[in-house]
Tab-separated table of C-alpha atoms in Angstrom:
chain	number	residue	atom	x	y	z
N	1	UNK	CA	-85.208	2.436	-137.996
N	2	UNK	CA	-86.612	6.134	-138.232
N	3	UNK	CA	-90.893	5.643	-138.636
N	4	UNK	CA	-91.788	8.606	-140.738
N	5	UNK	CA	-95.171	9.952	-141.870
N	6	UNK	CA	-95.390	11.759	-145.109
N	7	UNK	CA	-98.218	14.457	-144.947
N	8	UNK	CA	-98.917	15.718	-149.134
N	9	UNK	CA	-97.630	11.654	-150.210
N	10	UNK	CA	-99.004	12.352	-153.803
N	11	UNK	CA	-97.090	15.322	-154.323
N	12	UNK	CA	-94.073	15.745	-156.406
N	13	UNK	CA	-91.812	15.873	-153.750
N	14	UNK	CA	-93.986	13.261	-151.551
N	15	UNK	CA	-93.759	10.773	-154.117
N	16	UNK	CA	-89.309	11.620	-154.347
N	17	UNK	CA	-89.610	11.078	-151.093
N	18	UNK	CA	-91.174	7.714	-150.853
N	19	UNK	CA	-88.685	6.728	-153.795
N	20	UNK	CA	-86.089	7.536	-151.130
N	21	UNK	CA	-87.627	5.547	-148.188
N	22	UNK	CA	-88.064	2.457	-150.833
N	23	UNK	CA	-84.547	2.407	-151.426
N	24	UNK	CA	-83.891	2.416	-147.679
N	25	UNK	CA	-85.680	-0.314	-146.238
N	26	UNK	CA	-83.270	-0.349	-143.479
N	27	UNK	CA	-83.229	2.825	-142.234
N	28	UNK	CA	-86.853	4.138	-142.569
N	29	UNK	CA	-90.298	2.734	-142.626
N	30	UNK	CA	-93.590	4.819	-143.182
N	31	UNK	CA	-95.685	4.751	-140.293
N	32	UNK	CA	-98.334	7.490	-141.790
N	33	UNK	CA	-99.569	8.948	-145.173
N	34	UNK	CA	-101.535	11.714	-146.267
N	35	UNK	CA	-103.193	13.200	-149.654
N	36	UNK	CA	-105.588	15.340	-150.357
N	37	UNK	CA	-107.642	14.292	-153.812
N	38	UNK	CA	-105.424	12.116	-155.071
N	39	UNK	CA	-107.229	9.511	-153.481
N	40	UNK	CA	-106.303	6.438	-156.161
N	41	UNK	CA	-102.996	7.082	-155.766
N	42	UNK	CA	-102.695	7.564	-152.009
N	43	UNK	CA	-104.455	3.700	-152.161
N	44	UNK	CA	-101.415	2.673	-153.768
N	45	UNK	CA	-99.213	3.999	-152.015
N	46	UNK	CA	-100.824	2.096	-148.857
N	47	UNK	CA	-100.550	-0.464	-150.456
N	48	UNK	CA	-97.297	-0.640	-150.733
N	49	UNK	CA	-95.844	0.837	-147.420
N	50	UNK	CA	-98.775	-0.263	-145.396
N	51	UNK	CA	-98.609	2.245	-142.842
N	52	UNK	CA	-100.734	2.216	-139.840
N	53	UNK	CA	-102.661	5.352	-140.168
N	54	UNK	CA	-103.778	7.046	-143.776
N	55	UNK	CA	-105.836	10.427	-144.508
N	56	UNK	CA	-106.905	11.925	-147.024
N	57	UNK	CA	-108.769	14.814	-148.301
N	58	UNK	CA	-108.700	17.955	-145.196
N	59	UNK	CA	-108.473	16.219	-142.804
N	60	UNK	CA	-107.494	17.951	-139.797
N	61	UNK	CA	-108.509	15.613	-137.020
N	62	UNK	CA	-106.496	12.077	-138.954
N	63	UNK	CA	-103.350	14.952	-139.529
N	64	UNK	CA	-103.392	15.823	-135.685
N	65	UNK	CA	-103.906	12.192	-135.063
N	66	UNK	CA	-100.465	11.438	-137.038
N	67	UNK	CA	-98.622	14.037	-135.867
N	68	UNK	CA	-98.990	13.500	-132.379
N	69	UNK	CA	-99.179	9.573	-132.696
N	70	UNK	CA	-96.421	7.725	-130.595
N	71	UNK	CA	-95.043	5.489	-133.615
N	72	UNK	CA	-94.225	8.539	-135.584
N	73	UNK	CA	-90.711	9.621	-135.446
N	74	UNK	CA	-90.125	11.910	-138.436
N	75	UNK	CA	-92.707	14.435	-139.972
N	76	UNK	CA	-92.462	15.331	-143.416
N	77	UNK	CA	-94.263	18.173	-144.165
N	78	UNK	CA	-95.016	18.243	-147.661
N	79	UNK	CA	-98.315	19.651	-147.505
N	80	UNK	CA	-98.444	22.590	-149.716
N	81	UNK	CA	-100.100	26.599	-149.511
N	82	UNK	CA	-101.042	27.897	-146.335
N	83	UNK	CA	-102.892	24.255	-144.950
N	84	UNK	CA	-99.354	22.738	-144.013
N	85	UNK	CA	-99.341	25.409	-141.055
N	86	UNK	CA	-101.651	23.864	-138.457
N	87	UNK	CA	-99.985	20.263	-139.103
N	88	UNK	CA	-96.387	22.487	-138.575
N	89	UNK	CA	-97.363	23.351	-135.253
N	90	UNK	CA	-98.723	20.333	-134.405
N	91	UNK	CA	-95.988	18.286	-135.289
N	92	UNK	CA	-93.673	21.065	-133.714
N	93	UNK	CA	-95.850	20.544	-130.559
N	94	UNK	CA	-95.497	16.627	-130.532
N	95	UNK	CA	-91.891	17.204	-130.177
N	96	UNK	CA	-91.684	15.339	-133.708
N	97	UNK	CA	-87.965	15.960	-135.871
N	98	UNK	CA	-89.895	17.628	-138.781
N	99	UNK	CA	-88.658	17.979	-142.101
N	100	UNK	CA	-90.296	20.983	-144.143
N	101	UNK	CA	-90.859	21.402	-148.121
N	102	UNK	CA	-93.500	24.104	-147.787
N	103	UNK	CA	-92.409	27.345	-147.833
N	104	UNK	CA	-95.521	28.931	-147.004
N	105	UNK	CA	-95.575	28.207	-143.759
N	106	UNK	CA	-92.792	30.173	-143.336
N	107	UNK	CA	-93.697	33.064	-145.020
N	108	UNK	CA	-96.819	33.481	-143.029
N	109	UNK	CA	-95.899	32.533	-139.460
N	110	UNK	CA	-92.040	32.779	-138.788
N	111	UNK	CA	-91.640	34.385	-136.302
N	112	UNK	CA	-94.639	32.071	-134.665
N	113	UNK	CA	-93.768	28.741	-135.820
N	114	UNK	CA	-89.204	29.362	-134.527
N	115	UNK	CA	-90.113	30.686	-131.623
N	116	UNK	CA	-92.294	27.413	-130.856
N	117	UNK	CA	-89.482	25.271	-132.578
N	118	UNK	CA	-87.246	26.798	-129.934
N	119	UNK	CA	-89.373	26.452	-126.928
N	120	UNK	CA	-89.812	22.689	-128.067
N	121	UNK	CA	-86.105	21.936	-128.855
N	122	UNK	CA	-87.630	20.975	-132.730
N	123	UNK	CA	-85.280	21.421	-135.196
N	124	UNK	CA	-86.667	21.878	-139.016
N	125	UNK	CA	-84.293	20.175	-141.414
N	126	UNK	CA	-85.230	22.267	-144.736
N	127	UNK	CA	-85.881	20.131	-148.117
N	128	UNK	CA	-86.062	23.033	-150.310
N	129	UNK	CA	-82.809	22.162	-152.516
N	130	UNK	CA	-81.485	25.853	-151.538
N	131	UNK	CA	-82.459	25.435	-147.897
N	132	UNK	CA	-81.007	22.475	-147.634
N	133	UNK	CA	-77.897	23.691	-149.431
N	134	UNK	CA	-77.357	26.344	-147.044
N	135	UNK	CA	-78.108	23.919	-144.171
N	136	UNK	CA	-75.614	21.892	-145.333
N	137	UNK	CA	-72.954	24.514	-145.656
N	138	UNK	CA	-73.673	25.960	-142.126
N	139	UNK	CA	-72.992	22.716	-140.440
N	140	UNK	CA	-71.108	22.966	-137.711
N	141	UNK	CA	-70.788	26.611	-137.996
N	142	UNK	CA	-71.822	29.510	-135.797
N	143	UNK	CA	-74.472	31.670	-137.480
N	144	UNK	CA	-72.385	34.864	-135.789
N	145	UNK	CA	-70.000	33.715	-138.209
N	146	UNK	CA	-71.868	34.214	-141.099
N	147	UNK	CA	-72.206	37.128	-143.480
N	148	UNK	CA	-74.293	36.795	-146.277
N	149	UNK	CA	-76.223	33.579	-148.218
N	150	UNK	CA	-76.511	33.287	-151.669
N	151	UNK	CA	-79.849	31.663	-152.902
N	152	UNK	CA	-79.663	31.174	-156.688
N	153	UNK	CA	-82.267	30.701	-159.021
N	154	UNK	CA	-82.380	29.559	-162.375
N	155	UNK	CA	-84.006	32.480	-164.032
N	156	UNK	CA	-87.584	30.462	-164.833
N	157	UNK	CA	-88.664	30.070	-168.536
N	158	UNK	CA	-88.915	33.726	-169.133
N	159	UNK	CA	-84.946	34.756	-168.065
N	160	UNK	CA	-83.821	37.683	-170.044
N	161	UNK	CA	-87.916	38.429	-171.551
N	162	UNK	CA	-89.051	42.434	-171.867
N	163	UNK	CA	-91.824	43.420	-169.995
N	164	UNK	CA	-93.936	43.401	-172.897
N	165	UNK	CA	-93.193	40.319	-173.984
N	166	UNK	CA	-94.671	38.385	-170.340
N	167	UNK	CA	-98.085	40.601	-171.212
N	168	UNK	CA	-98.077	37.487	-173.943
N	169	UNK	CA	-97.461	34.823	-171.852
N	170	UNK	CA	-99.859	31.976	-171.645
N	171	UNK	CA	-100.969	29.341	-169.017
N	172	UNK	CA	-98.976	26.183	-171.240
N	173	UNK	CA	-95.616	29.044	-171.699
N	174	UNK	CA	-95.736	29.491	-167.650
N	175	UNK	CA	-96.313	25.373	-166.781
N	176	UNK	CA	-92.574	24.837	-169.018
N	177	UNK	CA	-89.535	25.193	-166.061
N	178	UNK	CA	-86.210	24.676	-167.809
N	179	UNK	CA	-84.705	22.656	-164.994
N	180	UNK	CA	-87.214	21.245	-162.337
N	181	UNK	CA	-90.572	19.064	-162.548
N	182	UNK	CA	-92.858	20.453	-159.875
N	183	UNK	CA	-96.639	21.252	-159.008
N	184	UNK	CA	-98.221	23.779	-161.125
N	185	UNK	CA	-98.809	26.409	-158.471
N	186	UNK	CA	-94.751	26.356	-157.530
N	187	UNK	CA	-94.342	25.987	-161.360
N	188	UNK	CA	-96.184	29.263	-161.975
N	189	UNK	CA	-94.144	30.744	-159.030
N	190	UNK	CA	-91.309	30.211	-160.153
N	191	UNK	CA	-91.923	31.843	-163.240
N	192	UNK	CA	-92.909	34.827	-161.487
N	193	UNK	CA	-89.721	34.601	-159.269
N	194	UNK	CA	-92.227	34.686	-156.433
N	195	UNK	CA	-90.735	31.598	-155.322
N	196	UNK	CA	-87.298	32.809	-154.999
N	197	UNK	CA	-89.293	36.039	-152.865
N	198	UNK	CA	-90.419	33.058	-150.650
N	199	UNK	CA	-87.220	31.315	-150.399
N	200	UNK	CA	-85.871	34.864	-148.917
N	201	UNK	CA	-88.366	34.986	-146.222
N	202	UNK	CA	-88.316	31.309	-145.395
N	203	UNK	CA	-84.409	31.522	-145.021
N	204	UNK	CA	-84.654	34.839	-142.705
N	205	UNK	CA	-86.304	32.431	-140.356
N	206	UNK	CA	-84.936	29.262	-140.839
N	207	UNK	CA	-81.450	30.874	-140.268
N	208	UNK	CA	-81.714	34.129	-137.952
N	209	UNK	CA	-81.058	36.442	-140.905
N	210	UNK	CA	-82.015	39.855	-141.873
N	211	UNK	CA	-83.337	40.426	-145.012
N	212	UNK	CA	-80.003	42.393	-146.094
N	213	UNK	CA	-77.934	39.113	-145.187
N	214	UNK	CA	-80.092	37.229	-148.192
N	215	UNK	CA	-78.944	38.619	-151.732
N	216	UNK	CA	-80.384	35.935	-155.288
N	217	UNK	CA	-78.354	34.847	-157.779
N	218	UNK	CA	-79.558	34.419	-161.088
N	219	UNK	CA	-78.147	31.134	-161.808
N	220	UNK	CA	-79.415	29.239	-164.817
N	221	UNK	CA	-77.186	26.236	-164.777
N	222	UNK	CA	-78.709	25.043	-161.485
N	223	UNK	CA	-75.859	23.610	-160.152
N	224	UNK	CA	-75.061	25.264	-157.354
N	225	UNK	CA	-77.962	25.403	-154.923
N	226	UNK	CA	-76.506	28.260	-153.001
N	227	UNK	CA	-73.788	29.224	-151.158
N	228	UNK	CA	-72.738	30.807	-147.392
N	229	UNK	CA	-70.129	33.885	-147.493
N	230	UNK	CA	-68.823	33.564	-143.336
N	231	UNK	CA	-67.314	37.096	-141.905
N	232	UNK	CA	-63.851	35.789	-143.159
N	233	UNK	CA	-64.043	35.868	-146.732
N	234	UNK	CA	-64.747	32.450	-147.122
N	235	UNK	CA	-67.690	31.128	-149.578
N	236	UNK	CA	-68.806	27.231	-149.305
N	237	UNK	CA	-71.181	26.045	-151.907
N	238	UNK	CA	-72.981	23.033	-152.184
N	239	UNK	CA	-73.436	21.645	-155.809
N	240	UNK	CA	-75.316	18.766	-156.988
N	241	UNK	CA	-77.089	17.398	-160.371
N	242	UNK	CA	-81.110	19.072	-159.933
N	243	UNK	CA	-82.988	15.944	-158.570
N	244	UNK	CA	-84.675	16.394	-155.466
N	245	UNK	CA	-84.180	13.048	-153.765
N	246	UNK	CA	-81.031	14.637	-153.087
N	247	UNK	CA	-82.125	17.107	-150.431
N	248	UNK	CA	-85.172	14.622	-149.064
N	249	UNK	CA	-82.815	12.009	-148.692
N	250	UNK	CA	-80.286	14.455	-146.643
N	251	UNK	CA	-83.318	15.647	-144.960
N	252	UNK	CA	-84.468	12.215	-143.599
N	253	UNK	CA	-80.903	10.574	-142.687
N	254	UNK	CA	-79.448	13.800	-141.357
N	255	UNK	CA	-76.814	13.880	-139.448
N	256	UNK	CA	-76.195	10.532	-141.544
N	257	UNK	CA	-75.508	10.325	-145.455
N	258	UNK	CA	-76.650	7.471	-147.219
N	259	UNK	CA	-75.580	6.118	-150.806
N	260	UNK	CA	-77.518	7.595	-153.625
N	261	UNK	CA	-77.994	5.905	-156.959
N	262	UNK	CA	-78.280	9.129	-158.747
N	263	UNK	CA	-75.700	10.475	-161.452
N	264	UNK	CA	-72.692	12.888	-160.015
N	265	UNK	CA	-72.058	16.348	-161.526
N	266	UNK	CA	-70.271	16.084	-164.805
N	267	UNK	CA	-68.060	19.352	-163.824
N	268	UNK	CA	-66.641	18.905	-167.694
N	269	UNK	CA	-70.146	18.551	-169.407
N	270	UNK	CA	-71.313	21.774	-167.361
N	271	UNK	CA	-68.878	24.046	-168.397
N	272	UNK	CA	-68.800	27.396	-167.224
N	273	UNK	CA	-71.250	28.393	-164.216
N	274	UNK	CA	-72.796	31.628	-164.597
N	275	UNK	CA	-73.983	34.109	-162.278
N	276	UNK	CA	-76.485	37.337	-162.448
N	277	UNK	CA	-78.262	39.551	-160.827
N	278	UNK	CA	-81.913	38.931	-160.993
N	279	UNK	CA	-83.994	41.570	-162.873
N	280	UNK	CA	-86.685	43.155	-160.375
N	281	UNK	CA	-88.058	45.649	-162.739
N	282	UNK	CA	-89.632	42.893	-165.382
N	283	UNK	CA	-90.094	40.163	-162.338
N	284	UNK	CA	-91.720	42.619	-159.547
N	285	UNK	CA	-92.724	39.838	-157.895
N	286	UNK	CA	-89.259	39.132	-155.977
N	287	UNK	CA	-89.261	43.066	-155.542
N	288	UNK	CA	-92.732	42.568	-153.307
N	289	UNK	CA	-91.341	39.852	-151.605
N	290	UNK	CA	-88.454	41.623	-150.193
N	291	UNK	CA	-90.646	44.389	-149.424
N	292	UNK	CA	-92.883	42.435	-147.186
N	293	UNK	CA	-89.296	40.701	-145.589
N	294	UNK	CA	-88.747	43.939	-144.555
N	295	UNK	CA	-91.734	45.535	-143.145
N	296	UNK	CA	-92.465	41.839	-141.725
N	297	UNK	CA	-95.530	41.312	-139.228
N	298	UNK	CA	-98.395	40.234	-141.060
N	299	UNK	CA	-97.294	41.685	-144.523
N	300	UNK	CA	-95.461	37.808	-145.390
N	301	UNK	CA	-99.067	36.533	-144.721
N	302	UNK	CA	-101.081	39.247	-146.927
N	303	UNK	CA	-98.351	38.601	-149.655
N	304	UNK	CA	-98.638	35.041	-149.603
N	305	UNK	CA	-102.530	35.274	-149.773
N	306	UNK	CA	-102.275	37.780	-152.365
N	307	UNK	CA	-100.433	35.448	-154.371
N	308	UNK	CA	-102.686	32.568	-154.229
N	309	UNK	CA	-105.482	34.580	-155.632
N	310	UNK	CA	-103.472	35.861	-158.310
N	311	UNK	CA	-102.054	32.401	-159.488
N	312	UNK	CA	-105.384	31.360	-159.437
N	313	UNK	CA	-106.806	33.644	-161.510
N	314	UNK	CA	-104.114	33.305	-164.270
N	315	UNK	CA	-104.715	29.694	-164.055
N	316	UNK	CA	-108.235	30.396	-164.802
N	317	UNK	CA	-107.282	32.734	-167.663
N	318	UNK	CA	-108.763	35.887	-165.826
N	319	UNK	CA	-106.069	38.244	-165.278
N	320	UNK	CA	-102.684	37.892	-167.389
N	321	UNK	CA	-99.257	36.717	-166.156
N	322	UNK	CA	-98.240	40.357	-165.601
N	323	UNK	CA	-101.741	41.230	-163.975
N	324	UNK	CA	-99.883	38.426	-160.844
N	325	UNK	CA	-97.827	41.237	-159.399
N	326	UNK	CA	-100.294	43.892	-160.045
N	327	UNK	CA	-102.805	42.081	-158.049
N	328	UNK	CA	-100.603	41.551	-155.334
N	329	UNK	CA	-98.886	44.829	-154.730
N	330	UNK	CA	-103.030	46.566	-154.907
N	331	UNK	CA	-103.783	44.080	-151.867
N	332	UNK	CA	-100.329	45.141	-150.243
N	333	UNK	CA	-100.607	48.935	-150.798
N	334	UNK	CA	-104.285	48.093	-148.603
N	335	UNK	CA	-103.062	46.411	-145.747
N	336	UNK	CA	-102.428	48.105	-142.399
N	337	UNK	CA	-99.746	46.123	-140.888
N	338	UNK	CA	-99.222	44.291	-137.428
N	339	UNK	CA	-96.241	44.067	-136.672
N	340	UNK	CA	-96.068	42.064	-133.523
N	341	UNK	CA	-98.426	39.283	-135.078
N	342	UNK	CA	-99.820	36.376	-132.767
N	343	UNK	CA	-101.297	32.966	-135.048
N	344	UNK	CA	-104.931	34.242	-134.700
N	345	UNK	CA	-103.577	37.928	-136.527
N	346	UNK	CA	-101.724	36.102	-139.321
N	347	UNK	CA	-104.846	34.138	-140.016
N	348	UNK	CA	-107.109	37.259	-139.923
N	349	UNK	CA	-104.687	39.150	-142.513
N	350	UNK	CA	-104.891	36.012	-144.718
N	351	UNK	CA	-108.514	35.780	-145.061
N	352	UNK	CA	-108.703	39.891	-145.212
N	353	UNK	CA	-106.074	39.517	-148.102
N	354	UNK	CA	-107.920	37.008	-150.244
N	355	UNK	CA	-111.196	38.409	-149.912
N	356	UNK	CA	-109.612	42.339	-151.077
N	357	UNK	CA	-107.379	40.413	-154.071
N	358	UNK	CA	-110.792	38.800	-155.203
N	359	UNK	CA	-112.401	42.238	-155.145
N	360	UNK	CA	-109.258	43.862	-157.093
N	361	UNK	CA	-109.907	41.624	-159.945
N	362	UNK	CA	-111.523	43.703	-162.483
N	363	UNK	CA	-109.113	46.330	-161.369
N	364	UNK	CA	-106.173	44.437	-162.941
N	365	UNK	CA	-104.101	45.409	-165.825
């Protein structure tokens, strides 16, 4: 029986998750929960799963508490922005198997939050349905053996829009993803392709890549949630209908599978799957992204930051859809970059970088 605590419970992918643990009885129980304001539901969810320790709200001291409490065997991290960090480490630092949904941590810290992975024999089971495609598809593999992943997207609402026409886009148009059901900041995100930016620099971690060894696929069936190309020629993909129980579930049992209620693929219904090349030039967003996987240091963190600020602001109806990557790539062009970044420089660039996108505001187109 693996006791898991689920930090970010009343989440989308929180509440998948405990949908996967309630069809499991045998295998898991919850020992923790946590929410933030979601405090009704959180009570129900005690309710049901009576776990020993619940938090809500920020929190830090009951998150440390769970994280490093004795009848917790499994951390799922599905905490999201840049507050899933801190409970990352700790959990990392508890010796805790961790399983990760939130990218951001990631993109800020890599380098910081591996190397203590490492040092703490931790391993970080990804979620993220393309992360944990491409976890699946290395198993058992070397990564020398590797030469390229393949992280597909589907292309957001706006695949195959002008420039001109996302000046028009509105707050309801951004909040309408073709394929998955999410939170509205990853909602927006995706949109933007900013998520698939993030997915890069999560995987260059996660894996041991460089940035070249990522390339995006444009891939609006969603069916194949990405694929590993290994030094012989050889591509493995994994495929699956879009439901992310799938990936939590893997997440949770792994190195087990369990039996899954959920529908197969219906490789005759689909059809044809098609691939592109994602469009950089009308989504700039991915563009910045891959920019600050390159320079790396504390760039991933000032992009990140930047991005909040930005989503924020359309959200509030101040800037426009296309004023996201303008804001951004201002507070890039600004920062001076560290490139060997300790935790306590990664948090300074983040606070620098949300104060100077604030100030860029009536600067943006």
């Amino acid at each position: 029986m693996k006791r898991i605590a689920v930090l970010g419970s009343t989440g989308s992918i929180g509440t998948s998750a405990l949908k996967v643990i309630g069809k499991h009885p045998e295998c898991f129980s919850i020992a923790a929960l946590s929410g933030y304001s979601n405090v009704r539901l959180l009570s129900r969810q005690a309710r049901s799963f009576r776990p020993k320790l619940v938090c809500s709200g920020k929190d830090n001291a009951g998150l440390r508490r769970i994280c490093y409490d004795r009848n917790v065997d499994h951390v799922l991290i599905a905490i999201s922005g840049s507050a899933a960090l801190e409970p990352l480490l700790w959990a990392i630092d508890a010796g805790k198997e961790v399983s990760l949904a939130n990218k951001e941590s990631l993109v800020m810290a890599g380098p910081v939050v591996m190397a203590r992975a490492a040092a703490k024999g931790v391993k970080i089971i990804p979620i993220d349905s393309e992360q944990s495609a491409i976890w699946q598809c290395m198993h058992n593999e070397q990564p020398r053996g590797l030469r390229r992943i393949y992280l597909t997207a589907s292309g957001g609402p706006f695949r195959g829009m002008t420039g001109r026409e996302l000046q028009k886009i509105s707050l309801a148009d951004a909040l309408r993803h073709p394929r998955w059901k999410m939170g509205r900041k990853i909602t927006i995100d995706s949109a933007t392709l900013m998520n698939k930016g993030f997915e890069v620099i999560e995987a260059i971690h996660l894996f041991g890549l460089s940035p070249e060894q990522v390339e995006v696929l444009v891939h609006p069936e969603s069916i194949v949630h990405s694929m590993v190309e290994f030094i012989d020629g050889s591509v493995i993909a994994q495929l699956s209908v879009t439901d992310m129980r799938i990936p939590i579930q893997y997440a949770l049992s792994y190195p087990r599978r369990l039996n899954s209620s959920l529908p197969s693929v219906d490789f005759v219904k689909t059809g044809a799957l098609n691939f592109e090349s994602p469009d950089t030039d009308t989504f700039p967003c991915l563009a910045l992204a891959l920019g600050a996987a390159r320079t790396g240091g504390t760039m991933p963190a000032v992009l990140n930051a930047a991005n909040d600020v930005a989503v924020e602001a359309f959200c509030q109806r101040r800037i426009s859809f296309t004023g996201i990557p303008d804001m951004i790539e201002r507070v890039m062009r600004k920062h001076r970059v560290k490139k060997q970044a300790g935790l306590d420089d990664i948090w300074r660039a983040d606070a620098w970088a949300r104060k100077e996108a604030v100030q860029t505001l009536g600067k943006v187109k």
